[in-house]
Tab-separated table of C-alpha atoms and ligand atoms in Angstrom:
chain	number	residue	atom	x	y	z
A	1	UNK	CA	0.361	1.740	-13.145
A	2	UNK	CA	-0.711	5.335	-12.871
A	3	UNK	CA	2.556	7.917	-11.863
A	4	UNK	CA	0.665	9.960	-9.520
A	5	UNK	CA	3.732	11.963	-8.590
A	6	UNK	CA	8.115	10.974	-9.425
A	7	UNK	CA	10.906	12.865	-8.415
A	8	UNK	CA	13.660	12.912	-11.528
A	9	UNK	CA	16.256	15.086	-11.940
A	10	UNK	CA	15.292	18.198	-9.355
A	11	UNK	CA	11.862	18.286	-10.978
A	12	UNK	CA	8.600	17.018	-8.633
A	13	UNK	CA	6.321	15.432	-11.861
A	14	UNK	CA	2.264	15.266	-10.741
A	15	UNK	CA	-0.561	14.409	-12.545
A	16	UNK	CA	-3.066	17.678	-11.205
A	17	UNK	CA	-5.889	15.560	-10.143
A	18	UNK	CA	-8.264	18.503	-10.457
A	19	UNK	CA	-8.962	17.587	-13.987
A	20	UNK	CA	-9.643	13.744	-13.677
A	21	UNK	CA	-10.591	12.040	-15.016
A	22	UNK	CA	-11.851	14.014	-17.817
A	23	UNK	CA	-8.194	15.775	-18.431
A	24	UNK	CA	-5.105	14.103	-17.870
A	25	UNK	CA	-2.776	16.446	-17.261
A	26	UNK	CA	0.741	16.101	-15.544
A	27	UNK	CA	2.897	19.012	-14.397
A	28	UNK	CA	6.569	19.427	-13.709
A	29	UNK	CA	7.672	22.024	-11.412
A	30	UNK	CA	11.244	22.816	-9.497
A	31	UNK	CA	9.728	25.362	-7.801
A	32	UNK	CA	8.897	24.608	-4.005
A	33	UNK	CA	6.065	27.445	-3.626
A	34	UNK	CA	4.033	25.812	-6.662
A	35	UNK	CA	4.195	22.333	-4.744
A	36	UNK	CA	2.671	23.452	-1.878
A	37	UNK	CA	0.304	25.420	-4.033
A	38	UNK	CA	-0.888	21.748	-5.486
A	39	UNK	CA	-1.147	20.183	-2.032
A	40	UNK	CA	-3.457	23.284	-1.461
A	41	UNK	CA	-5.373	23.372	-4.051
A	42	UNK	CA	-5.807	19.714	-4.200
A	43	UNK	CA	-3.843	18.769	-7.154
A	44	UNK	CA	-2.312	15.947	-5.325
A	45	UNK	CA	-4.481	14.636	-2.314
A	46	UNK	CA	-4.770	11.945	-0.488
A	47	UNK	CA	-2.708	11.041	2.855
A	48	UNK	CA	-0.202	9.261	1.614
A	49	UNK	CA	0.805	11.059	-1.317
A	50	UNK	CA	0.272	14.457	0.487
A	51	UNK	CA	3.206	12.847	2.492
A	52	UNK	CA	5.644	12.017	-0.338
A	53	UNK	CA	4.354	15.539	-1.727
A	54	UNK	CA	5.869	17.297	1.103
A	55	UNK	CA	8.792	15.653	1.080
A	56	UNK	CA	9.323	16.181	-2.371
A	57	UNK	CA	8.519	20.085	-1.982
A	58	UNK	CA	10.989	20.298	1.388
A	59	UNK	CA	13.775	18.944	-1.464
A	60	UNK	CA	12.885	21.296	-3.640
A	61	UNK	CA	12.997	24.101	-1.114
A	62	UNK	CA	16.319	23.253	-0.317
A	63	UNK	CA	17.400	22.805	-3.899
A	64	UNK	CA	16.683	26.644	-4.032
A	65	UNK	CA	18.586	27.378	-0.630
A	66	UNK	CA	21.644	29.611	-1.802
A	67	UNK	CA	23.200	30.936	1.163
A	68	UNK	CA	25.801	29.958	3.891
A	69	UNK	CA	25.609	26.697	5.982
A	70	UNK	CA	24.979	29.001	9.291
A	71	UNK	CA	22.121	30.382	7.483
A	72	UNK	CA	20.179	27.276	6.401
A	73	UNK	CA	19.209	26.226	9.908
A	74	UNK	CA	15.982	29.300	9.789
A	75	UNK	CA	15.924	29.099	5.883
A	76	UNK	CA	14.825	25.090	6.365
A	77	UNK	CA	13.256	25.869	9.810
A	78	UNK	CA	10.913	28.553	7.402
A	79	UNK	CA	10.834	25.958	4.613
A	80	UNK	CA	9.081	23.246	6.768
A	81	UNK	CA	6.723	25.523	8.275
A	82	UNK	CA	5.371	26.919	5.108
A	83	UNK	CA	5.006	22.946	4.221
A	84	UNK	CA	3.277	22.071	7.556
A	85	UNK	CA	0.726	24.837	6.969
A	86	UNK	CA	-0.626	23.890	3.677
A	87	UNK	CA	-3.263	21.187	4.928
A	88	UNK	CA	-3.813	20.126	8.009
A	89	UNK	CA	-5.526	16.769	9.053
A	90	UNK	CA	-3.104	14.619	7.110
A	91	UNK	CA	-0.846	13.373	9.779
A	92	UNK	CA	1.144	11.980	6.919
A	93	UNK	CA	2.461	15.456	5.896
A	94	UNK	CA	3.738	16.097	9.498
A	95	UNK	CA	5.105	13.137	9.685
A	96	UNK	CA	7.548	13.227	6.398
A	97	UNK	CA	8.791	16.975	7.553
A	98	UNK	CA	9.461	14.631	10.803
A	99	UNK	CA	11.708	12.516	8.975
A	100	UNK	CA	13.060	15.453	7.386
A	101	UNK	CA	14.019	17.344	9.949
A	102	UNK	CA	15.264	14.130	12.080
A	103	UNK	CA	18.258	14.275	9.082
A	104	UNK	CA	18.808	17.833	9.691
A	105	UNK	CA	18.861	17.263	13.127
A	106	UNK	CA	21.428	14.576	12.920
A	107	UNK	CA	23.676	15.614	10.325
A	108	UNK	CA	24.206	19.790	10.093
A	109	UNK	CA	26.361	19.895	12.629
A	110	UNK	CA	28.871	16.967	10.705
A	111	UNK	CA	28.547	17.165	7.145
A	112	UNK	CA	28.639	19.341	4.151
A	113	UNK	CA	25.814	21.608	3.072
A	114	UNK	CA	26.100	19.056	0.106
A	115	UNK	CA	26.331	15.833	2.019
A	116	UNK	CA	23.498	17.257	4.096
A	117	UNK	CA	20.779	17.588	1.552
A	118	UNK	CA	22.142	14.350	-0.214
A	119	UNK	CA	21.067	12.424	2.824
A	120	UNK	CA	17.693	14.271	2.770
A	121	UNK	CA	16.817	13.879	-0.822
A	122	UNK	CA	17.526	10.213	0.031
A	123	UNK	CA	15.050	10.084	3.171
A	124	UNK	CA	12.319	11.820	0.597
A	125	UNK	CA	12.830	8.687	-1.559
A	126	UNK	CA	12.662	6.097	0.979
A	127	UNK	CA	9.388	7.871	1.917
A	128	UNK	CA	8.215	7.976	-0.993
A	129	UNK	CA	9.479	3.470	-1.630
A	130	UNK	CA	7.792	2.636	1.953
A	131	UNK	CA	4.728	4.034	1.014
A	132	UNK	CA	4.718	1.963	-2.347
A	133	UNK	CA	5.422	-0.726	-0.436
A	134	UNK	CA	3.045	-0.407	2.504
A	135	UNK	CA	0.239	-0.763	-0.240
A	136	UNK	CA	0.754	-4.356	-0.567
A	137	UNK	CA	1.442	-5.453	3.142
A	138	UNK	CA	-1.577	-3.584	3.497
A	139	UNK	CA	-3.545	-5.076	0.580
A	140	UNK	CA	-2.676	-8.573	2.020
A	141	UNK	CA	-3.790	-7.921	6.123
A	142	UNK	CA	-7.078	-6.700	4.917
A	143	UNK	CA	-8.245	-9.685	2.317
A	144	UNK	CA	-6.782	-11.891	4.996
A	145	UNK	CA	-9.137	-10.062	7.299
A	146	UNK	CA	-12.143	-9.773	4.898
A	147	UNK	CA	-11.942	-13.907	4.576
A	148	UNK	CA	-12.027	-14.192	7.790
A	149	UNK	CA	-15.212	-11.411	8.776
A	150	UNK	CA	-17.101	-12.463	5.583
A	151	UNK	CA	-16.433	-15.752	5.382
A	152	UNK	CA	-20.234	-16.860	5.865
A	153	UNK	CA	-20.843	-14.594	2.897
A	154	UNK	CA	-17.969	-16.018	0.462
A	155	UNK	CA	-19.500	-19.411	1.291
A	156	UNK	CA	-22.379	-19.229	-1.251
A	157	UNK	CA	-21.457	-15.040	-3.256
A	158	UNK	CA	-19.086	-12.638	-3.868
A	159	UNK	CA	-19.089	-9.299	-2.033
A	160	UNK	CA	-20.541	-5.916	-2.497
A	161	UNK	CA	-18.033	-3.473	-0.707
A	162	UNK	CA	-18.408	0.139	-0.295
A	163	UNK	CA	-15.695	2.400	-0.344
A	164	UNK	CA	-15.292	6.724	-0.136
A	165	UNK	CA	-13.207	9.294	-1.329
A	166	UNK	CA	-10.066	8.457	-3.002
A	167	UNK	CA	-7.612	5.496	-1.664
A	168	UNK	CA	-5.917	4.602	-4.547
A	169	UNK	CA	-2.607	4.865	-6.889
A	170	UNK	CA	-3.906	8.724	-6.908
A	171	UNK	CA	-3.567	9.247	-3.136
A	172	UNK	CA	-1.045	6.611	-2.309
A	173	UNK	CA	1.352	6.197	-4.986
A	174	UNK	CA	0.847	2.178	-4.813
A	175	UNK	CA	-2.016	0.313	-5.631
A	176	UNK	CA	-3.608	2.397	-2.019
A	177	UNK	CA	-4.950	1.808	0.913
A	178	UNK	CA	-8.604	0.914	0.967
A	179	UNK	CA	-8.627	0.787	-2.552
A	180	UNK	CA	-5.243	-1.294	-2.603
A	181	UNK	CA	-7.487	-4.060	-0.001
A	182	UNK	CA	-10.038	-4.129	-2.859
A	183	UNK	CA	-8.143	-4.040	-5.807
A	184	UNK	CA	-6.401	-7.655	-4.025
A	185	UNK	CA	-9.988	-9.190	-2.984
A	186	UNK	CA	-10.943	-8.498	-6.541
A	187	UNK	CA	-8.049	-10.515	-7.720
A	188	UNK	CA	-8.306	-13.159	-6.085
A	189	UNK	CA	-12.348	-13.426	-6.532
A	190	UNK	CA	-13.299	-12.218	-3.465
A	191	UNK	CA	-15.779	-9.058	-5.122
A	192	UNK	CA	-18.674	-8.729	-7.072
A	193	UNK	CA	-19.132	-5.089	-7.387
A	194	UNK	CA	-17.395	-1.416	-5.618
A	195	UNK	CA	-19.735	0.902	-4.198
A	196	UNK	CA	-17.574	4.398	-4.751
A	197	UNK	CA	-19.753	7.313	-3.126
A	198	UNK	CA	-19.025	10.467	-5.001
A	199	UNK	CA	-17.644	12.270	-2.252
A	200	UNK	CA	-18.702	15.936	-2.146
A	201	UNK	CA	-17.927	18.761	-2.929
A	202	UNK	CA	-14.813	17.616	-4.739
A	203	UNK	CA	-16.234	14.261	-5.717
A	204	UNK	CA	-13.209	12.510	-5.541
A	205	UNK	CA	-14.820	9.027	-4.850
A	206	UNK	CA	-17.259	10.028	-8.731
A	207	UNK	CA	-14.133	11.062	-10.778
A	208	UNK	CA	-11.232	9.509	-8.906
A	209	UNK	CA	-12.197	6.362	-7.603
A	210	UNK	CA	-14.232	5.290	-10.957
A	211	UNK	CA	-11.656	6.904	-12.829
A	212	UNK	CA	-9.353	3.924	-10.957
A	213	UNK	CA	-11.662	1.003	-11.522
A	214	UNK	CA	-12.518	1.759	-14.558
A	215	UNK	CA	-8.922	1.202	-15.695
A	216	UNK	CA	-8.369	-1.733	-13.650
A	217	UNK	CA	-11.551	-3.424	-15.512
A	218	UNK	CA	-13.155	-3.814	-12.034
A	219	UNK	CA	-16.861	-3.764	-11.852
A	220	UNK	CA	-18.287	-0.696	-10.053
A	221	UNK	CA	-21.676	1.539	-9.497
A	222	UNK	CA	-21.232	5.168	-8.199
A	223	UNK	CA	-23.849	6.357	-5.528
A	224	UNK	CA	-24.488	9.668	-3.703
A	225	UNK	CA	-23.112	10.303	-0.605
A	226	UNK	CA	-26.643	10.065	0.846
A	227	UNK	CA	-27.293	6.670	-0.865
A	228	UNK	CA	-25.364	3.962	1.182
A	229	UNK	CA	-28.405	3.627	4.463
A	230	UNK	CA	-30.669	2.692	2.010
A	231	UNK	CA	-28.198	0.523	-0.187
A	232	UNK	CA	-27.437	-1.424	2.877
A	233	UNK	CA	-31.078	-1.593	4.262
A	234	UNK	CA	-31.639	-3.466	0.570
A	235	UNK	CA	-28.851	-5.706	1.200
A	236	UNK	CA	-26.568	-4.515	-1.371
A	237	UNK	CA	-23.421	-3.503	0.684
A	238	UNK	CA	-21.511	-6.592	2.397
A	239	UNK	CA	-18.768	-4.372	4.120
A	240	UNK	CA	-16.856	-0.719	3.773
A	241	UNK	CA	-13.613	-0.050	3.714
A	242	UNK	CA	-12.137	3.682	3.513
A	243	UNK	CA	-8.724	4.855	4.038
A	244	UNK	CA	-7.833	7.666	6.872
A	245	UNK	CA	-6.006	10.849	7.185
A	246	UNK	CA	-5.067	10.896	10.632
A	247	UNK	CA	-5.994	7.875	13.385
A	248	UNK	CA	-5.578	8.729	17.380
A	249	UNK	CA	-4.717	6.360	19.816
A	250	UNK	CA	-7.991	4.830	20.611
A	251	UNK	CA	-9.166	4.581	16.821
A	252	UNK	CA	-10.946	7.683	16.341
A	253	UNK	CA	-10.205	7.969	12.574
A	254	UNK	CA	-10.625	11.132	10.455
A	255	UNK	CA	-11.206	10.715	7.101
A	256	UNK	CA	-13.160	12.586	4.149
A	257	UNK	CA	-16.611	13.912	4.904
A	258	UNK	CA	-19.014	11.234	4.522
A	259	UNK	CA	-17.231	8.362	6.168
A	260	UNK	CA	-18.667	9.016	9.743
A	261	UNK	CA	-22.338	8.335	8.080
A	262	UNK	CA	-21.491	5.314	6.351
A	263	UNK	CA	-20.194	3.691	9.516
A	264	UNK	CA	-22.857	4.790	11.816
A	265	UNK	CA	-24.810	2.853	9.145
A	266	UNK	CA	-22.884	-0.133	8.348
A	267	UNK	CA	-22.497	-0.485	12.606
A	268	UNK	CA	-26.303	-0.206	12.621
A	269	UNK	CA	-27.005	-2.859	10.090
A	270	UNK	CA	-23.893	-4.858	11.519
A	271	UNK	CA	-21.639	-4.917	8.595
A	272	UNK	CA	-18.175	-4.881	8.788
A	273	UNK	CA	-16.674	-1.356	8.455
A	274	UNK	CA	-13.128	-1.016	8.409
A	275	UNK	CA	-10.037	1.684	8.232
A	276	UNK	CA	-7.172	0.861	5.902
A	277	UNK	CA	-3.794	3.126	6.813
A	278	UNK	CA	-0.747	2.810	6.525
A	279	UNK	CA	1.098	3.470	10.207
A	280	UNK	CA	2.520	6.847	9.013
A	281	UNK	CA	-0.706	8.210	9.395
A	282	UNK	CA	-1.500	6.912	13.306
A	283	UNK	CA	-0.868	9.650	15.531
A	284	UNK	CA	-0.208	8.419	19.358
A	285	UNK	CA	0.076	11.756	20.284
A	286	UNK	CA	-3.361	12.125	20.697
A	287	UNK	CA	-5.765	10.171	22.826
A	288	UNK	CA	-8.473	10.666	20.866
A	289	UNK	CA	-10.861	12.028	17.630
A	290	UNK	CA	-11.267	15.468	19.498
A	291	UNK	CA	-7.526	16.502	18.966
A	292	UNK	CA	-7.579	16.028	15.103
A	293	UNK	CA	-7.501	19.144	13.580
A	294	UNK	CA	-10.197	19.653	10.606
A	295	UNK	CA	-9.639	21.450	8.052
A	296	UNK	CA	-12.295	23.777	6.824
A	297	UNK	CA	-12.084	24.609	3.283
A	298	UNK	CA	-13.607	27.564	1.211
A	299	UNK	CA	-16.754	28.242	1.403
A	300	UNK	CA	-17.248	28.568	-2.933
A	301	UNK	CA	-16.116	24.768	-2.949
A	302	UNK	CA	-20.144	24.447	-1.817
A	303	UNK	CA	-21.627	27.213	-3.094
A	304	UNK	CA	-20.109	26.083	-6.540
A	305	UNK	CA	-19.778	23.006	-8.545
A	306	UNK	CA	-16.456	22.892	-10.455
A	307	UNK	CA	-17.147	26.467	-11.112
A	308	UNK	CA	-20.329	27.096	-11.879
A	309	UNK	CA	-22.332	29.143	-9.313
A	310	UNK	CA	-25.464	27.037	-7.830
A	311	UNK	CA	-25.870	28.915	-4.662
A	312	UNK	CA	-26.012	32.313	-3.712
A	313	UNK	CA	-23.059	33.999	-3.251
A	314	UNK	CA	-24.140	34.797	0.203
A	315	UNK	CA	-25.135	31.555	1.802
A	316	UNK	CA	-23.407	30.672	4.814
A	317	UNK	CA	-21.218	27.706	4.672
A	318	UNK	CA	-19.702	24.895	6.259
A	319	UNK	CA	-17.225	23.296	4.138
A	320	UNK	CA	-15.370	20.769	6.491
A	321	UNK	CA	-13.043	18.523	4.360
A	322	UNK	CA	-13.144	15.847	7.003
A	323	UNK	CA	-15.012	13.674	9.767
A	324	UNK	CA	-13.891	12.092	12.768
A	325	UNK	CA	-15.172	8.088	13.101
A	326	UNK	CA	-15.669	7.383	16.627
A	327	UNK	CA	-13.515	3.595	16.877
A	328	UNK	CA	-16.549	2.012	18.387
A	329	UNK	CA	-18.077	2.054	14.559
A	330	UNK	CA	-15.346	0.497	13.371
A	331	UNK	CA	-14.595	-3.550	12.991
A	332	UNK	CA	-10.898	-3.109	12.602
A	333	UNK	CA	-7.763	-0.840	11.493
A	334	UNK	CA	-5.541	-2.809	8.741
A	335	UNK	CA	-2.348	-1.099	8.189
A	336	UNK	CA	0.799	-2.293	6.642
A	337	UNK	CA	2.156	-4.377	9.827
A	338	UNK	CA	-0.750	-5.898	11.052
A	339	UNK	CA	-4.720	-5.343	10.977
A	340	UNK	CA	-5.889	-4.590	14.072
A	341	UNK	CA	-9.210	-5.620	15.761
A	342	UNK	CA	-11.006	-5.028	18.849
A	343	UNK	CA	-8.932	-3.360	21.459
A	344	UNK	CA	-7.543	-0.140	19.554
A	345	UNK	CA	-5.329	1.608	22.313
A	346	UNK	CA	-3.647	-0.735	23.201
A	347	UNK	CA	-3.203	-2.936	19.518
A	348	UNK	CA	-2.132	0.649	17.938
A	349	UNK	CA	0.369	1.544	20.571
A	350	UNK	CA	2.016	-1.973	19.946
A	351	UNK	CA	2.231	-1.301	16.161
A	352	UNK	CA	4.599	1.757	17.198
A	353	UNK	CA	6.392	0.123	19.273
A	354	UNK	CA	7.449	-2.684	17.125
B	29	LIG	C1	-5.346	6.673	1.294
B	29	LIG	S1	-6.017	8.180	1.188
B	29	LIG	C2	-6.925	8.362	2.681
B	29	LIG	C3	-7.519	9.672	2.792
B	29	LIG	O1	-6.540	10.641	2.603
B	29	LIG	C4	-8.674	9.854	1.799
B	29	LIG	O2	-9.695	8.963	2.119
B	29	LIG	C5	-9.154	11.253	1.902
B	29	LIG	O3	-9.959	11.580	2.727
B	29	LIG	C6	-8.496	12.218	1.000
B	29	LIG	O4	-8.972	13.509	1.141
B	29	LIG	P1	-8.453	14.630	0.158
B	29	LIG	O5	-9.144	15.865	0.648
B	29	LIG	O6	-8.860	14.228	-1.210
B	29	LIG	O7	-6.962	14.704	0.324
């Protein structure tokens, strides 16, 4: 399987995802300023492993933290600020410095500086284990699910699903979310093709996603973001299935650009559209899609393509990274304990309770 990030010896190992998939090229770093540099700068994306990322960089932070025990409480307080502020909509990210700082919270006042960051690097692992892990709970709720919503379909054909961004070993560390769902319902015969849209501007759905089925031998046709209306219209889309980087309460899912189109589509010509997530990135805090904070992202990301200029330097921009699904669009939320259909407030708040 692909190493999209380890943690050996001090050193956080990536592979810089900017390059893929026509460069692979890892990097090793001890250096906590030049991890949050490559959550920035997208070297390693996705939800999941934007998580483990910053749980990773939070160790290496405190690897560099040289002074007293009194003064580590505003180094780390510092630390996980400058961690929380390098992206935004991933509730993943927030909620690994959560676990973090729940260790802190529970151990400065008894242990060792030593014992202290030992039980911390050990939290950053188990993060980094459950997420590995969630893939396949995950993988197995949403086939389960997919037999049940399709099974007309899988009567007489295989299925055509469509699928955006990035959910896979790249942004989850496991076999992923969405991606992690298909990779399963391809094993066990359930798919005839993936639909990956490209995903603009950073096209991680073109060079990520078909970068991932491509190695897995799984048959796939890239589209333009633009494409999928008309691909359904045709009859060539069965279902959708994307991942998320934050989910509210009552469903309303953020996730890359794009997704809100495809589901206002697949609602429209009543096909199956689901989330797949693990439950690190639900956020109960929030009732609803309005509270997510977007991130907006340079405006050259646009105005360029991997570099080269093809737009004026002057045109004004809007570069959001992400969309906000409404839950109404969407036929149900598999995560790693259960998939959820129908009623979201109250089938989400359950999941956090259990
Ligand atoms: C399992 S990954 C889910 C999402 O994080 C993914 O779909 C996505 O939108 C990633 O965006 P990115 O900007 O590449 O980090």
């Amino acid at each position: 399987m692909i190493d999209a990030i380890s943690f050996n010896d001090s050193t956080l190992r990536y592979l810089d995802q900017r390059y893929l998939p026509l460069r692979e090229e890892y990097v090793s770093t001890r250096n906590y300023e030049e991890a949050i540099e490559a959550i920035k700068t997208l070297a390693v994306r996705g939800a999941p492993l934007i998580g483990v990322a910053a749980a990773y960089t939070i160790i290496l932070g405190i690897n560099s933290f040289q002074g007293t025990k009194e003064e580590f409480p505003s180094f780390f307080k510092s630390l996980v600020a400058e961690v929380e502020a390098s992206r935004p909509t991933a509730v993943n990210l927030f909620f690994a410095a959560a676990r973090l700082k729940k260790v802190y919270a529970e151990n400065y006042e008894t242990d060792t500086i030593e014992a202290l960051f030992a039980k911390m690097n050990t939290a950053a692992r188990k993060i980094h284990d459950d997420e590995i892990a969630n893939c396949d709970a995950m993988s197995r709720h949403g086939v389960d699910q997919i037999k049940i919503d399709l099974a007309h379909i899988l009567k007489t054909r295989k299925l055509n699903v469509l699928t955006h961004c990035n959910t896979g070993t790249l942004a989850c560390c496991g076999t992923g979310s969405a991606l992690g769902v298909i990779r399963l319902a391809w094993q066990e015969g359930l798919i005839e093709r993936v639909i990956t849209s490209e995903s603009r501007p950073l096209l991680q759905g073109l060079r990520l996603t078909a970068w991932e089925l491509e190695h897995d031998g799984i048959p796939f046709v890239s589209i333009s973001d633009s494409s999928s209306a008309f691909l359904m219209q045709r009859g060539m889309i069965d279902f959708g299935i994307v991942g998320a980087d934050r989910i509210a309460a009552n469903g309303d899912t953020a996730n890359k650009i794009g997704t809100c189109a495809h589901a206002i589509s697949a609602y429209h010509h009543n096909l199956p559209f689901y989330i797949a997530a693990p439950v690190s990135t639900i956020d109960i805090t929030i009732p609803d899609g309005t509270h997510i904070p977007i991130e907006e992202r340079n405006a050259d990301e646009l105005r360029t393509i991997f570099g080269t200029q093809v737009a004026s330097p002057t045109t004004p921009v809007l570069n959001y990274a992400f969309d906000v699904t409404p839950g109404k669009y969407l036929r149900g939320i598999i995560t790693d304990k259960e998939a959820v259909v129908g009623n979201y407030i109250t089938g989400l708040a359950a999941l956090m309770e259990e």
